[in-house]
mmCIF file of C-alpha atoms and ligand atoms in Angstrom:
data_model
loop_
_atom_site.group_PDB
_atom_site.id
_atom_site.type_symbol
_atom_site.label_atom_id
_atom_site.label_comp_id
_atom_site.label_asym_id
_atom_site.label_seq_id
_atom_site.Cartn_x
_atom_site.Cartn_y
_atom_site.Cartn_z
ATOM 1 C CA MET A 285 14.007 154.904 179.569
ATOM 2 C CA THR A 286 13.107 152.234 182.130
ATOM 3 C CA THR A 287 15.624 149.613 183.117
ATOM 4 C CA MET A 288 14.543 146.105 183.931
ATOM 5 C CA PRO A 289 14.864 145.284 187.635
ATOM 6 C CA ARG A 290 17.868 143.021 187.955
ATOM 7 C CA THR A 291 18.912 140.638 190.703
ATOM 8 C CA PRO A 292 22.677 140.920 191.016
ATOM 9 C CA ASP A 293 24.733 137.798 190.386
ATOM 10 C CA ILE A 294 26.348 136.292 193.433
ATOM 11 C CA VAL A 295 29.220 133.894 193.931
ATOM 12 C CA THR A 296 28.082 130.835 195.839
ATOM 13 C CA ARG A 297 29.700 130.110 199.192
ATOM 14 C CA LEU A 298 28.814 126.435 198.876
ATOM 15 C CA PRO A 299 29.629 125.492 195.285
ATOM 16 C CA THR A 300 29.273 121.742 195.766
ATOM 17 C CA VAL A 301 25.949 121.770 197.587
ATOM 18 C CA GLY A 302 22.866 120.801 195.595
ATOM 19 C CA THR A 303 19.599 119.040 196.408
ATOM 20 C CA THR A 304 20.276 116.372 199.035
ATOM 21 C CA ILE A 305 19.797 112.685 198.320
ATOM 22 C CA PHE A 306 17.210 112.608 201.132
ATOM 23 C CA THR A 307 14.978 115.068 199.277
ATOM 24 C CA VAL A 308 15.538 113.265 195.967
ATOM 25 C CA MET A 309 14.684 109.840 197.393
ATOM 26 C CA SER A 310 11.655 111.097 199.346
ATOM 27 C CA ALA A 311 10.267 112.701 196.176
ATOM 28 C CA LEU A 312 10.895 109.500 194.207
ATOM 29 C CA ALA A 313 9.264 107.420 196.970
ATOM 30 C CA GLN A 314 6.184 109.612 196.747
ATOM 31 C CA GLN A 315 6.104 109.463 192.947
ATOM 32 C CA TYR A 316 6.189 105.648 192.915
ATOM 33 C CA GLY A 317 4.146 105.047 196.085
ATOM 34 C CA ALA A 318 7.151 103.333 197.660
ATOM 35 C CA VAL A 319 7.521 102.536 201.349
ATOM 36 C CA ASN A 320 9.888 105.278 202.449
ATOM 37 C CA LEU A 321 12.703 103.783 204.521
ATOM 38 C CA GLY A 322 15.040 106.473 203.172
ATOM 39 C CA GLN A 323 14.981 109.636 205.234
ATOM 40 C CA GLY A 324 15.470 109.123 208.981
ATOM 41 C CA PHE A 325 12.252 110.024 210.741
ATOM 42 C CA PRO A 326 9.543 108.044 212.575
ATOM 43 C CA ASP A 327 6.182 107.449 210.894
ATOM 44 C CA PHE A 328 4.500 107.361 214.334
ATOM 45 C CA GLU A 329 3.661 110.057 216.852
ATOM 46 C CA GLY A 330 5.423 111.129 220.007
ATOM 47 C CA ASP A 331 3.919 110.491 223.451
ATOM 48 C CA PRO A 332 0.558 112.345 223.783
ATOM 49 C CA LYS A 333 1.738 113.493 227.236
ATOM 50 C CA LEU A 334 4.572 115.387 225.601
ATOM 51 C CA LEU A 335 2.298 116.865 222.930
ATOM 52 C CA ASP A 336 -0.220 117.942 225.603
ATOM 53 C CA ALA A 337 2.563 119.561 227.597
ATOM 54 C CA VAL A 338 3.236 121.907 224.650
ATOM 55 C CA THR A 339 -0.416 122.996 224.498
ATOM 56 C CA ASP A 340 -0.328 123.395 228.237
ATOM 57 C CA ALA A 341 2.713 125.654 228.080
ATOM 58 C CA MET A 342 1.134 127.796 225.369
ATOM 59 C CA ARG A 343 -2.125 128.112 227.336
ATOM 60 C CA ARG A 344 -0.147 129.105 230.418
ATOM 61 C CA GLY A 345 1.190 132.025 228.408
ATOM 62 C CA LEU A 346 4.715 130.714 227.919
ATOM 63 C CA ASN A 347 4.969 132.188 224.447
ATOM 64 C CA GLN A 348 7.515 134.989 224.640
ATOM 65 C CA TYR A 349 11.297 134.947 224.280
ATOM 66 C CA PRO A 350 12.960 132.570 226.716
ATOM 67 C CA PRO A 351 16.493 133.220 228.033
ATOM 68 C CA MET A 352 19.050 133.244 225.217
ATOM 69 C CA ALA A 353 20.725 130.028 226.389
ATOM 70 C CA GLY A 354 17.424 128.201 226.831
ATOM 71 C CA VAL A 355 14.680 127.716 229.429
ATOM 72 C CA VAL A 356 16.407 127.193 232.777
ATOM 73 C CA ALA A 357 14.288 124.165 233.734
ATOM 74 C CA LEU A 358 15.247 122.422 230.491
ATOM 75 C CA ARG A 359 18.962 123.136 230.931
ATOM 76 C CA GLU A 360 18.677 121.752 234.460
ATOM 77 C CA ALA A 361 16.880 118.641 233.206
ATOM 78 C CA VAL A 362 19.612 118.073 230.583
ATOM 79 C CA ALA A 363 22.376 118.528 233.160
ATOM 80 C CA SER A 364 20.759 116.076 235.532
ATOM 81 C CA LYS A 365 20.243 113.503 232.741
ATOM 82 C CA ILE A 366 23.911 113.748 231.707
ATOM 83 C CA ALA A 367 25.042 113.462 235.340
ATOM 84 C CA SER A 368 22.905 110.410 236.014
ATOM 85 C CA LEU A 369 23.787 108.580 232.792
ATOM 86 C CA TYR A 370 27.404 109.567 232.235
ATOM 87 C CA GLY A 371 28.620 110.825 235.617
ATOM 88 C CA ARG A 372 29.705 114.310 234.556
ATOM 89 C CA THR A 373 28.232 117.441 236.112
ATOM 90 C CA PHE A 374 27.660 120.323 233.710
ATOM 91 C CA ASP A 375 26.634 123.712 235.057
ATOM 92 C CA PRO A 376 23.260 124.500 233.446
ATOM 93 C CA GLY A 377 24.038 128.222 233.755
ATOM 94 C CA ALA A 378 27.392 128.282 231.997
ATOM 95 C CA GLU A 379 27.782 124.975 230.178
ATOM 96 C CA ILE A 380 24.487 123.966 228.571
ATOM 97 C CA THR A 381 22.762 125.729 225.684
ATOM 98 C CA ILE A 382 19.462 124.793 224.050
ATOM 99 C CA THR A 383 19.617 124.911 220.239
ATOM 100 C CA ALA A 384 17.328 124.651 217.226
ATOM 101 C CA GLY A 385 18.189 120.992 216.753
ATOM 102 C CA ALA A 386 21.565 119.336 216.512
ATOM 103 C CA THR A 387 22.110 120.769 213.034
ATOM 104 C CA GLN A 388 22.206 124.322 214.362
ATOM 105 C CA ALA A 389 24.266 123.236 217.347
ATOM 106 C CA ILE A 390 26.971 121.782 215.116
ATOM 107 C CA LEU A 391 27.034 124.746 212.709
ATOM 108 C CA THR A 392 27.230 127.177 215.624
ATOM 109 C CA ALA A 393 30.057 125.227 217.281
ATOM 110 C CA VAL A 394 32.004 125.167 214.004
ATOM 111 C CA LEU A 395 31.455 128.894 213.368
ATOM 112 C CA ALA A 396 32.500 129.636 216.952
ATOM 113 C CA VAL A 397 35.865 127.895 216.791
ATOM 114 C CA VAL A 398 37.027 127.398 213.199
ATOM 115 C CA HIS A 399 38.870 130.355 211.688
ATOM 116 C CA PRO A 400 39.615 130.751 207.972
ATOM 117 C CA GLY A 401 42.451 128.401 207.074
ATOM 118 C CA ASP A 402 41.980 126.127 210.100
ATOM 119 C CA GLU A 403 41.645 122.422 209.412
ATOM 120 C CA MET A 404 38.836 120.262 210.720
ATOM 121 C CA ILE A 405 38.704 116.475 210.511
ATOM 122 C CA VAL A 406 35.547 114.726 209.362
ATOM 123 C CA LEU A 407 35.254 110.929 209.489
ATOM 124 C CA GLU A 408 33.524 109.530 206.403
ATOM 125 C CA PRO A 409 30.861 108.345 205.786
ATOM 126 C CA ALA A 410 29.595 111.537 207.433
ATOM 127 C CA TYR A 411 26.298 113.282 208.110
ATOM 128 C CA ASP A 412 25.781 115.734 205.290
ATOM 129 C CA SER A 413 25.870 119.038 207.188
ATOM 130 C CA TYR A 414 29.401 118.744 208.592
ATOM 131 C CA ALA A 415 31.399 119.627 205.468
ATOM 132 C CA PRO A 416 29.304 122.666 204.403
ATOM 133 C CA ASN A 417 29.523 123.937 208.012
ATOM 134 C CA ILE A 418 33.319 123.926 207.802
ATOM 135 C CA GLU A 419 33.235 125.591 204.379
ATOM 136 C CA LEU A 420 31.004 128.381 205.730
ATOM 137 C CA ALA A 421 33.549 129.002 208.481
ATOM 138 C CA GLY A 422 36.304 129.227 205.856
ATOM 139 C CA GLY A 423 37.971 126.099 207.223
ATOM 140 C CA ARG A 424 39.646 123.284 205.328
ATOM 141 C CA ILE A 425 37.861 119.927 205.424
ATOM 142 C CA VAL A 426 40.192 117.022 206.122
ATOM 143 C CA ARG A 427 38.406 113.774 205.344
ATOM 144 C CA VAL A 428 39.446 110.543 207.029
ATOM 145 C CA ALA A 429 37.625 107.326 206.151
ATOM 146 C CA LEU A 430 36.205 105.007 208.794
ATOM 147 C CA THR A 431 37.483 101.498 208.079
ATOM 148 C CA PRO A 432 35.465 100.135 205.117
ATOM 149 C CA GLY A 433 33.487 97.042 206.090
ATOM 150 C CA THR A 434 33.461 97.616 209.850
ATOM 151 C CA PHE A 435 33.213 101.428 209.980
ATOM 152 C CA ARG A 436 35.532 101.428 213.007
ATOM 153 C CA PRO A 437 37.611 104.586 213.548
ATOM 154 C CA ASP A 438 41.022 104.253 211.895
ATOM 155 C CA PHE A 439 43.250 105.820 214.558
ATOM 156 C CA ALA A 440 46.425 105.558 212.470
ATOM 157 C CA ALA A 441 44.711 107.615 209.755
ATOM 158 C CA ILE A 442 43.319 110.109 212.283
ATOM 159 C CA SER A 443 46.763 110.462 213.822
ATOM 160 C CA ALA A 444 48.290 111.069 210.399
ATOM 161 C CA ALA A 445 45.699 113.777 209.680
ATOM 162 C CA LEU A 446 46.272 115.689 212.940
ATOM 163 C CA ASN A 447 48.671 118.634 212.792
ATOM 164 C CA ARG A 448 49.191 122.125 214.234
ATOM 165 C CA ARG A 449 46.391 123.544 212.077
ATOM 166 C CA THR A 450 43.754 120.978 213.173
ATOM 167 C CA ARG A 451 41.283 123.146 215.092
ATOM 168 C CA ALA A 452 38.671 120.431 215.581
ATOM 169 C CA ILE A 453 37.537 116.921 214.810
ATOM 170 C CA ILE A 454 33.898 115.843 214.639
ATOM 171 C CA ILE A 455 32.834 112.356 215.638
ATOM 172 C CA ASN A 456 29.408 110.717 215.626
ATOM 173 C CA THR A 457 28.375 107.789 217.818
ATOM 174 C CA PRO A 458 26.016 105.940 217.424
ATOM 175 C CA HIS A 459 26.848 106.530 213.802
ATOM 176 C CA ASN A 460 24.643 107.594 210.945
ATOM 177 C CA PRO A 461 24.728 105.936 208.411
ATOM 178 C CA SER A 462 26.681 102.819 209.444
ATOM 179 C CA ALA A 463 24.902 102.115 212.795
ATOM 180 C CA SER A 464 28.282 101.378 214.418
ATOM 181 C CA VAL A 465 29.076 102.622 217.933
ATOM 182 C CA TRP A 466 32.312 103.723 219.555
ATOM 183 C CA SER A 467 33.693 101.647 222.430
ATOM 184 C CA PHE A 468 35.373 102.754 225.655
ATOM 185 C CA GLU A 469 38.731 101.835 224.078
ATOM 186 C CA ASP A 470 37.951 103.961 221.008
ATOM 187 C CA MET A 471 37.381 106.971 223.256
ATOM 188 C CA GLN A 472 40.599 106.232 225.146
ATOM 189 C CA ARG A 473 42.526 106.086 221.865
ATOM 190 C CA LEU A 474 41.033 109.386 220.759
ATOM 191 C CA ALA A 475 41.911 110.981 224.108
ATOM 192 C CA GLN A 476 45.474 109.741 223.711
ATOM 193 C CA LEU A 477 45.751 111.248 220.198
ATOM 194 C CA LEU A 478 44.281 114.605 221.184
ATOM 195 C CA ARG A 479 46.211 114.935 224.486
ATOM 196 C CA PRO A 480 49.285 116.688 223.054
ATOM 197 C CA THR A 481 47.205 118.919 220.727
ATOM 198 C CA ASP A 482 44.929 121.958 220.993
ATOM 199 C CA THR A 483 42.366 120.252 218.784
ATOM 200 C CA LEU A 484 38.756 120.563 219.941
ATOM 201 C CA LEU A 485 36.178 117.827 219.678
ATOM 202 C CA ILE A 486 32.603 118.065 218.452
ATOM 203 C CA SER A 487 30.743 114.924 219.472
ATOM 204 C CA ASP A 488 27.477 114.345 217.647
ATOM 205 C CA GLU A 489 25.522 112.059 219.982
ATOM 206 C CA VAL A 490 21.989 112.545 218.646
ATOM 207 C CA TYR A 491 21.326 108.772 218.782
ATOM 208 C CA GLU A 492 22.695 108.468 222.354
ATOM 209 C CA HIS A 493 19.629 106.598 223.635
ATOM 210 C CA MET A 494 19.579 104.046 220.815
ATOM 211 C CA VAL A 495 22.369 101.577 221.558
ATOM 212 C CA PHE A 496 21.433 97.900 221.410
ATOM 213 C CA ASP A 497 22.197 94.502 222.921
ATOM 214 C CA GLY A 498 22.785 95.816 226.443
ATOM 215 C CA VAL A 499 25.752 97.979 225.410
ATOM 216 C CA SER A 500 25.949 101.461 226.976
ATOM 217 C CA HIS A 501 26.402 104.601 224.924
ATOM 218 C CA GLU A 502 29.974 105.757 225.223
ATOM 219 C CA SER A 503 29.350 109.474 225.646
ATOM 220 C CA VAL A 504 32.299 111.841 225.561
ATOM 221 C CA ALA A 505 30.803 113.071 228.858
ATOM 222 C CA ARG A 506 32.148 109.875 230.452
ATOM 223 C CA HIS A 507 35.714 110.822 229.491
ATOM 224 C CA PRO A 508 36.941 113.846 231.476
ATOM 225 C CA GLU A 509 39.937 114.483 229.253
ATOM 226 C CA LEU A 510 37.805 114.557 226.099
ATOM 227 C CA ALA A 511 34.908 116.402 227.736
ATOM 228 C CA ALA A 512 37.306 119.211 228.700
ATOM 229 C CA ARG A 513 37.787 119.999 224.989
ATOM 230 C CA ALA A 514 34.382 119.012 223.608
ATOM 231 C CA PHE A 515 31.045 120.286 222.429
ATOM 232 C CA ILE A 516 28.659 117.412 223.113
ATOM 233 C CA VAL A 517 25.580 117.646 220.903
ATOM 234 C CA SER A 518 22.238 115.867 221.186
ATOM 235 C CA SER A 519 18.714 116.192 219.836
ATOM 236 C CA PHE A 520 15.280 115.846 221.440
ATOM 237 C CA GLY A 521 13.845 115.186 217.984
ATOM 238 C CA LYS A 522 15.461 111.741 217.812
ATOM 239 C CA THR A 523 14.821 110.820 221.434
ATOM 240 C CA TYR A 524 11.145 111.755 221.596
ATOM 241 C CA HIS A 525 9.992 110.958 218.013
ATOM 242 C CA VAL A 526 9.519 114.651 217.159
ATOM 243 C CA THR A 527 12.174 115.365 214.529
ATOM 244 C CA GLY A 528 10.182 118.327 213.224
ATOM 245 C CA TRP A 529 10.413 120.207 216.497
ATOM 246 C CA LYS A 530 14.084 120.914 215.923
ATOM 247 C CA VAL A 531 15.183 121.263 219.524
ATOM 248 C CA GLY A 532 18.559 120.030 220.739
ATOM 249 C CA TYR A 533 21.355 121.030 223.055
ATOM 250 C CA VAL A 534 25.086 121.471 223.461
ATOM 251 C CA ALA A 535 27.057 120.717 226.626
ATOM 252 C CA ALA A 536 30.565 122.204 226.710
ATOM 253 C CA PRO A 537 33.033 123.692 229.213
ATOM 254 C CA ALA A 538 32.250 127.298 230.208
ATOM 255 C CA SER A 539 34.960 128.907 228.041
ATOM 256 C CA LEU A 540 33.766 127.028 224.938
ATOM 257 C CA THR A 541 30.109 127.686 225.789
ATOM 258 C CA ALA A 542 30.823 131.421 226.096
ATOM 259 C CA GLU A 543 32.146 131.536 222.511
ATOM 260 C CA PHE A 544 29.352 129.259 221.332
ATOM 261 C CA ARG A 545 26.733 131.605 222.778
ATOM 262 C CA LYS A 546 28.264 134.649 221.059
ATOM 263 C CA VAL A 547 27.441 133.043 217.723
ATOM 264 C CA HIS A 548 24.163 131.515 218.905
ATOM 265 C CA GLN A 549 22.950 134.893 220.156
ATOM 266 C CA PHE A 550 23.169 136.527 216.731
ATOM 267 C CA ASN A 551 22.207 133.500 214.709
ATOM 268 C CA VAL A 552 19.214 131.953 216.470
ATOM 269 C CA PHE A 553 19.038 134.011 219.680
ATOM 270 C CA THR A 554 16.409 131.744 221.275
ATOM 271 C CA VAL A 555 14.638 128.489 220.592
ATOM 272 C CA ASN A 556 10.831 128.248 220.723
ATOM 273 C CA THR A 557 9.517 128.609 224.255
ATOM 274 C CA PRO A 558 6.542 126.216 224.683
ATOM 275 C CA MET A 559 8.444 123.202 223.342
ATOM 276 C CA GLN A 560 11.258 123.867 225.793
ATOM 277 C CA HIS A 561 8.864 123.999 228.755
ATOM 278 C CA ALA A 562 7.121 120.839 227.572
ATOM 279 C CA LEU A 563 10.427 118.978 227.174
ATOM 280 C CA ALA A 564 11.570 120.126 230.619
ATOM 281 C CA ALA A 565 8.393 118.806 232.263
ATOM 282 C CA TYR A 566 8.498 115.555 230.261
ATOM 283 C CA MET A 567 12.142 114.874 231.099
ATOM 284 C CA ALA A 568 11.258 114.610 234.798
ATOM 285 C CA ALA A 569 10.465 110.949 234.037
ATOM 286 C CA PRO A 570 13.526 109.128 232.683
ATOM 287 C CA GLU A 571 11.551 106.084 231.412
ATOM 288 C CA PRO A 572 10.975 107.362 227.862
ATOM 289 C CA TYR A 573 14.685 107.802 227.114
ATOM 290 C CA LEU A 574 15.738 104.826 229.232
ATOM 291 C CA GLY A 575 13.291 102.590 227.348
ATOM 292 C CA LEU A 576 14.188 103.858 223.880
ATOM 293 C CA ALA A 577 16.943 101.335 223.147
ATOM 294 C CA GLU A 578 14.591 98.435 223.879
ATOM 295 C CA PHE A 579 11.826 100.064 221.816
ATOM 296 C CA TYR A 580 14.075 100.386 218.775
ATOM 297 C CA GLN A 581 15.824 97.080 219.333
ATOM 298 C CA ARG A 582 12.464 95.320 218.912
ATOM 299 C CA LYS A 583 11.983 97.093 215.587
ATOM 300 C CA ARG A 584 15.551 96.324 214.557
ATOM 301 C CA ASP A 585 15.152 92.633 215.375
ATOM 302 C CA ARG A 586 11.861 92.351 213.512
ATOM 303 C CA PHE A 587 13.326 94.092 210.481
ATOM 304 C CA ARG A 588 16.549 92.073 210.528
ATOM 305 C CA ALA A 589 14.654 88.788 210.882
ATOM 306 C CA GLY A 590 12.664 89.687 207.766
ATOM 307 C CA LEU A 591 15.716 90.835 205.808
ATOM 308 C CA ALA A 592 17.584 87.633 206.676
ATOM 309 C CA SER A 593 15.411 85.711 204.222
ATOM 310 C CA THR A 594 16.087 88.132 201.341
ATOM 311 C CA ARG A 595 19.160 88.270 199.139
ATOM 312 C CA LEU A 596 20.433 91.318 201.035
ATOM 313 C CA ALA A 597 23.399 90.752 203.378
ATOM 314 C CA LEU A 598 22.940 92.363 206.788
ATOM 315 C CA LEU A 599 25.599 94.593 208.319
ATOM 316 C CA PRO A 600 25.614 94.951 212.125
ATOM 317 C CA SER A 601 23.256 97.564 213.567
ATOM 318 C CA GLN A 602 24.640 98.362 217.013
ATOM 319 C CA GLY A 603 22.809 101.668 217.455
ATOM 320 C CA THR A 604 20.739 104.446 215.741
ATOM 321 C CA TYR A 605 17.557 103.500 213.856
ATOM 322 C CA PHE A 606 19.381 102.487 210.709
ATOM 323 C CA GLN A 607 20.135 99.146 209.136
ATOM 324 C CA CYS A 608 22.678 98.867 206.328
ATOM 325 C CA VAL A 609 22.685 96.030 203.824
ATOM 326 C CA ASP A 610 25.122 94.867 201.178
ATOM 327 C CA TYR A 611 23.190 94.051 198.000
ATOM 328 C CA SER A 612 26.100 92.654 195.928
ATOM 329 C CA ARG A 613 24.452 89.202 195.770
ATOM 330 C CA SER A 614 21.389 90.677 194.131
ATOM 331 C CA SER A 615 22.736 93.338 191.771
ATOM 332 C CA ASP A 616 25.882 94.961 190.397
ATOM 333 C CA ARG A 617 24.279 98.388 190.001
ATOM 334 C CA GLY A 618 25.918 101.390 191.661
ATOM 335 C CA GLU A 619 24.342 102.431 194.977
ATOM 336 C CA ALA A 620 22.419 105.442 193.661
ATOM 337 C CA GLN A 621 21.072 103.433 190.707
ATOM 338 C CA MET A 622 20.184 100.602 193.069
ATOM 339 C CA CYS A 623 18.195 102.943 195.304
ATOM 340 C CA GLU A 624 16.342 104.406 192.328
ATOM 341 C CA TRP A 625 15.598 100.931 190.974
ATOM 342 C CA LEU A 626 14.490 99.671 194.387
ATOM 343 C CA THR A 627 12.090 102.595 194.752
ATOM 344 C CA ARG A 628 10.676 102.265 191.237
ATOM 345 C CA GLU A 629 10.563 98.508 190.753
ATOM 346 C CA ILE A 630 10.335 97.034 194.283
ATOM 347 C CA GLY A 631 8.583 99.920 195.997
ATOM 348 C CA VAL A 632 10.977 100.535 198.889
ATOM 349 C CA ALA A 633 13.104 103.683 199.224
ATOM 350 C CA ALA A 634 16.589 103.552 200.788
ATOM 351 C CA ILE A 635 19.641 105.826 200.882
ATOM 352 C CA PRO A 636 22.952 104.996 199.139
ATOM 353 C CA LEU A 637 25.941 105.041 201.481
ATOM 354 C CA SER A 638 27.932 106.789 198.746
ATOM 355 C CA ALA A 639 25.878 109.929 199.522
ATOM 356 C CA PHE A 640 27.843 110.210 202.784
ATOM 357 C CA TYR A 641 31.236 110.318 201.027
ATOM 358 C CA ALA A 642 32.503 113.421 199.210
ATOM 359 C CA ASP A 643 33.960 111.254 196.417
ATOM 360 C CA GLY A 644 30.868 109.024 196.181
ATOM 361 C CA PHE A 645 32.778 105.899 197.336
ATOM 362 C CA ASP A 646 30.574 102.972 196.312
ATOM 363 C CA GLN A 647 30.578 99.788 198.421
ATOM 364 C CA HIS A 648 27.242 98.343 197.227
ATOM 365 C CA ILE A 649 25.757 99.234 200.612
ATOM 366 C CA ILE A 650 22.455 101.022 201.195
ATOM 367 C CA ARG A 651 20.798 102.285 204.374
ATOM 368 C CA PHE A 652 17.262 101.608 205.553
ATOM 369 C CA CYS A 653 15.567 103.494 208.420
ATOM 370 C CA PHE A 654 13.536 101.250 210.728
ATOM 371 C CA ALA A 655 11.943 104.033 212.824
ATOM 372 C CA LYS A 656 8.620 102.904 211.394
ATOM 373 C CA LYS A 657 5.399 101.224 212.515
ATOM 374 C CA GLU A 658 5.458 97.436 212.405
ATOM 375 C CA GLU A 659 3.020 97.407 209.502
ATOM 376 C CA THR A 660 5.283 99.753 207.529
ATOM 377 C CA LEU A 661 8.295 97.509 208.133
ATOM 378 C CA ASP A 662 6.276 94.413 207.221
ATOM 379 C CA ARG A 663 5.055 96.016 204.004
ATOM 380 C CA ALA A 664 8.651 96.877 203.071
ATOM 381 C CA LEU A 665 9.791 93.320 203.898
ATOM 382 C CA GLU A 666 7.079 91.749 201.746
ATOM 383 C CA ARG A 667 8.309 93.817 198.825
ATOM 384 C CA LEU A 668 11.997 93.189 199.496
ATOM 385 C CA ALA A 669 11.311 89.427 199.513
ATOM 386 C CA ARG A 670 10.785 89.791 195.747
ATOM 387 C CA LEU A 671 14.419 90.781 195.187
HETATM 388 C C1 PLP B 954 24.149 112.208 212.804
HETATM 389 C C2 PLP B 954 23.122 113.281 212.841
HETATM 390 N N1 PLP B 954 23.422 114.473 213.365
HETATM 391 C C3 PLP B 954 22.537 115.469 213.414
HETATM 392 C C4 PLP B 954 21.250 115.308 212.932
HETATM 393 C C5 PLP B 954 20.295 116.460 212.979
HETATM 394 O O1 PLP B 954 19.529 116.514 214.115
HETATM 395 P P1 PLP B 954 18.418 117.646 214.312
HETATM 396 O O2 PLP B 954 17.201 117.207 213.560
HETATM 397 O O3 PLP B 954 18.209 117.730 215.774
HETATM 398 O O4 PLP B 954 18.989 118.898 213.735
HETATM 399 C C6 PLP B 954 20.892 114.088 212.359
HETATM 400 C C7 PLP B 954 19.539 113.910 211.789
HETATM 401 O O5 PLP B 954 19.290 113.066 210.982
HETATM 402 C C8 PLP B 954 21.841 113.049 212.322
HETATM 403 O O6 PLP B 954 21.543 111.854 211.779
#
C-alpha cells in the first residue's frame, strides 16, 4: 500500500502576520491603473555613476565573499560619514557592520539582545517589521503610542512602560509614516529616561539624509550617552534611490557589535560584494547625501502646494519622503476603505496610517510617498483635485 506524501502541519511562529498592506495596495494600484503613491520607493533611477561602479566592481573580479562584517572600504566610508556629520568616531573594524538592508539589521540586533520573556518598547505608529522581530526573539512587545495629532514622543508614557525587564526600545527618526523628526531635546529626554536602566536602544535612522527646512538630523550618534547603548541603523537604499539593493549598516559599540555579528554570521554571513565596493567608491563624494534633503524638499513642496488646493488637510512633513493627510473633510470612511476607494475611484494609491498600529487605530489619516518623478506627482495631484 502506498501512502500519500504528506507535509507535516506546523505551528506558526508569527500568528498575526499576513499579507502586508503595502503588497495589497500595490496590487490594487496595478489592477486599477492608479498612480502608486503607496509603497515607499522612488520611481526614478539612482545616479548612473553609482550603477556603473557596480559593473566596474564585477568586471574587476570583486565577486567572491567579502569579509563577514562588510567590505573594509565601505565600513571606513560609513565611519567617516558619521564622524563628519555627527561628530562621533566609530571604529570600522569593531563597531560597523554592513547588512542586507536596514530590515536585516534591525532583526539581527533584536535577535542578538532580546531573550525570551524580555520586553521591548515599540512606539506606534511603527514600521511593520519591528513587532514580528520581537516575536521571533520570544520577547514581549510593549506598545507605546506617539502623541496622536503631532506624533511627538510621549515621554511620560515611555517612562511608565520602562521597567527591569525592558531589554530595548526602538525609535525611528525621521519617522515613517508620520514624517515627524526628533529634536535635540527629545534625545536628551530619552537619555535621561534610559540613564538609570540597562535598556538598549535601536535607532532606525534610514531617512537620516531627508530632513527639511534647514533642520539637522538628530542622530543618536550625536548623543554620547545614548550612542553608548545603541545600535544605529541606516540604509543605502533610501539614500541612493536603490531600495532593491538591500544594503545597509549598523554602528554600535564594540561589545554590542560583537554579539550582533554572532547572529549576523549565521544568518546572512556576508552582503553582496560588488554593491559594497560601488557604494564605498561612490561615498567618497559627500554631495549626493548632502544634497538629498534639498532634492526631496523640492518634491515635498511641489506636492504640498498641489495638495493645498484639494479637500485633504496637510500634516507637517519634516523629514522622510512621506506626506500624511487628514481626509475627514472629504469622507467619513475608515482609512483602509478610503485607500481602496481612492485607488479604485480616483486612481491614486496611498497607505492607511492604521496599518502601522497593532489595534488598527483609525485617525482618518493616510500616507502618500512623494519619492516620485514630477510628472508622477502632477498626475496624482490632477486626480486628487477631483476629490
Ligand atoms: C522606517 C524604516 N525602517 C527600515 C526600512 C527598511 O529598509 P531596507 O530597505 O534598507 O531594509 C524602511 C523601508 O521602508 C523604513 O521605512
